[in-house]
XYZ file of C-alpha atoms in Angstrom:
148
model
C 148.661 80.020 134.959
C 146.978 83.500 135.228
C 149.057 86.436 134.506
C 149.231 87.087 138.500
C 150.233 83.827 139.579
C 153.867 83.124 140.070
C 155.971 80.980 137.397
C 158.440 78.161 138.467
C 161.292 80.605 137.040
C 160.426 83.666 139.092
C 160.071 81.559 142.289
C 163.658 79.994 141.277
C 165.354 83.279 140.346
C 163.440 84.750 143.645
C 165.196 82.269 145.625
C 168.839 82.014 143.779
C 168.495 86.553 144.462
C 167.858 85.524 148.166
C 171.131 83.044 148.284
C 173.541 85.426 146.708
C 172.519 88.522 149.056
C 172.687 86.009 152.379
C 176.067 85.225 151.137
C 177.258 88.578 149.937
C 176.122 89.623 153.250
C 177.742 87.427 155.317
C 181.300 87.568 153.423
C 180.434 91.618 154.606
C 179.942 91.365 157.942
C 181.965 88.872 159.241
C 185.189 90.645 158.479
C 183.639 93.937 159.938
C 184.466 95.585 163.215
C 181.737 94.251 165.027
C 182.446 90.848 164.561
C 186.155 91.007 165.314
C 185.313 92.872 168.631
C 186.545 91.193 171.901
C 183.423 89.355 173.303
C 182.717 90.153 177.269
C 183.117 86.443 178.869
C 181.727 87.003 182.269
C 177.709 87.843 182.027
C 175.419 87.740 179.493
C 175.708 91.577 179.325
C 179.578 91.553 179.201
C 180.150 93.564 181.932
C 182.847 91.776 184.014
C 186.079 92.523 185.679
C 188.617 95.114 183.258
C 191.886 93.963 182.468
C 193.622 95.571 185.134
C 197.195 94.461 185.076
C 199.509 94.656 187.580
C 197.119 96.029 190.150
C 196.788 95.827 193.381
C 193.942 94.368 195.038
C 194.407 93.626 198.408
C 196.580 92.735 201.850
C 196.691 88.762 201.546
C 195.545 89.003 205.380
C 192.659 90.358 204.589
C 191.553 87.756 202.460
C 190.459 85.077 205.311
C 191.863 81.493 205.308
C 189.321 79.175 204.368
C 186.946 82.239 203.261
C 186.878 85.030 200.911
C 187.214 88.857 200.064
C 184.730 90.682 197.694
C 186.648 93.554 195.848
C 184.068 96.156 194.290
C 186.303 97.791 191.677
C 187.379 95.782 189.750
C 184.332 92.937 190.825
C 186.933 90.477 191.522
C 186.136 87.981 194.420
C 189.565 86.454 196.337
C 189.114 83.375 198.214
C 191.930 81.497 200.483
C 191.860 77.510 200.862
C 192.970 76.129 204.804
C 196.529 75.369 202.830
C 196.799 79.281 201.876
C 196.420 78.744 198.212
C 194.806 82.189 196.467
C 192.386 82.306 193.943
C 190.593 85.176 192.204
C 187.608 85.276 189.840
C 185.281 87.440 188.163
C 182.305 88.534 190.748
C 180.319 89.052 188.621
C 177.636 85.884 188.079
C 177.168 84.486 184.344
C 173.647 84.123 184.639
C 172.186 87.677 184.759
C 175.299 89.955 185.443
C 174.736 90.461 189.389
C 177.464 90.468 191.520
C 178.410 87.518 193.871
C 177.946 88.821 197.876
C 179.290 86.316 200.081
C 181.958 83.525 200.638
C 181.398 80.941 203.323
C 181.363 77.146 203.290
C 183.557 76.413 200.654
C 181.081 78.329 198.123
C 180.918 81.951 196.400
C 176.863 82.740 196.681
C 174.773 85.258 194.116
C 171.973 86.801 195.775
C 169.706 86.952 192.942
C 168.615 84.039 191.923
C 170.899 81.310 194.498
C 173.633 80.453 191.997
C 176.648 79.090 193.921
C 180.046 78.588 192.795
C 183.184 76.598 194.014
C 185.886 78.447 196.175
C 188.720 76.656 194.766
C 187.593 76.797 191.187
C 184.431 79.101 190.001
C 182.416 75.873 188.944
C 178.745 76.501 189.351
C 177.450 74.329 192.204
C 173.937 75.328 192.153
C 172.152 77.086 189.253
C 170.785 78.663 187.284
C 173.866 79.583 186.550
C 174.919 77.213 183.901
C 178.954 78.428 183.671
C 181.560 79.088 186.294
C 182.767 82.490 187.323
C 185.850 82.963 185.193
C 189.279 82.832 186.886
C 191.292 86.125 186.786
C 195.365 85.875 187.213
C 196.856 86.928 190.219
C 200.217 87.194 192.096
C 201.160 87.332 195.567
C 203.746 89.234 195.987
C 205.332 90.877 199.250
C 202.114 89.657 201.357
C 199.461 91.086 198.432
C 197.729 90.188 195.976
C 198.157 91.630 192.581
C 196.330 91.134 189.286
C 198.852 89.534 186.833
């Protein structure tokens, strides 16, 4: 070999230097601030419905019976089965972060690219999005509904 060409032992050490720091670096990190951060769950931005405990987010009769009520702040979308079972979910769609518009038909609809979703349980019905719209706790309590 010519005196610029690379041994066996420097291409070995090269790679057993490059092993150590990946590892070094990962045993780092993954105890670090960033990776023990709470992960957003509702969009692939994170932006989703706070944790808003306790709060109150609407007259049950306005949320219509076999329909639904979009709340802005938090983005929290109530919907009301025939039977008068509440639900409540994140408005905010999974796929791209916009936020659901309308409730009819049994479905929750995203007007930006035609994801639908299930009243009764946030399922995606039609894509793209490929995950429901995450359920949020409620109560109903003295004829409202309150986060939980």
């Amino acid at each position: 070999m010519s005196e610029a060409g690379l041994s066996r032992r420097a291409v070995l050490r090269g790679t057993l230097v490059t092993l150590v720091g990946g590892v070094a670096g990962y045993l780092a990190t993954r105890n670090s601030a960033a990776a023990k951060a709470r992960r957003g769950t509702t969009a692939a931005n994170a932006y989703g419905a706070a944790d808003q405990s306790g709060r109150l987010l609407a007259a049950l009769d306005k949320v219509p019976q076999d329909g639904g009520l979009i709340i802005s702040d938090p983005p929290i979308v109530l919907t009301r089965t025939v039977t008068g079972d509440v639900h409540a979910f994140s408005a905010v769609c999974p796929h791209q972060g916009c936020k659901v518009d309308r409730v009819s038909a049994g479905k929750i609809d995203c007007p930006c690219h035609g994801s639908q979703f299930d009243v009764n349980t946030g399922d995606v019905i039609t894509g793209p999005a490929t995950s429901g719209l995450p359920s949020i706790p409620i109560a109903v309590r003295e004829g409202s509904v309150y986060t939980s």
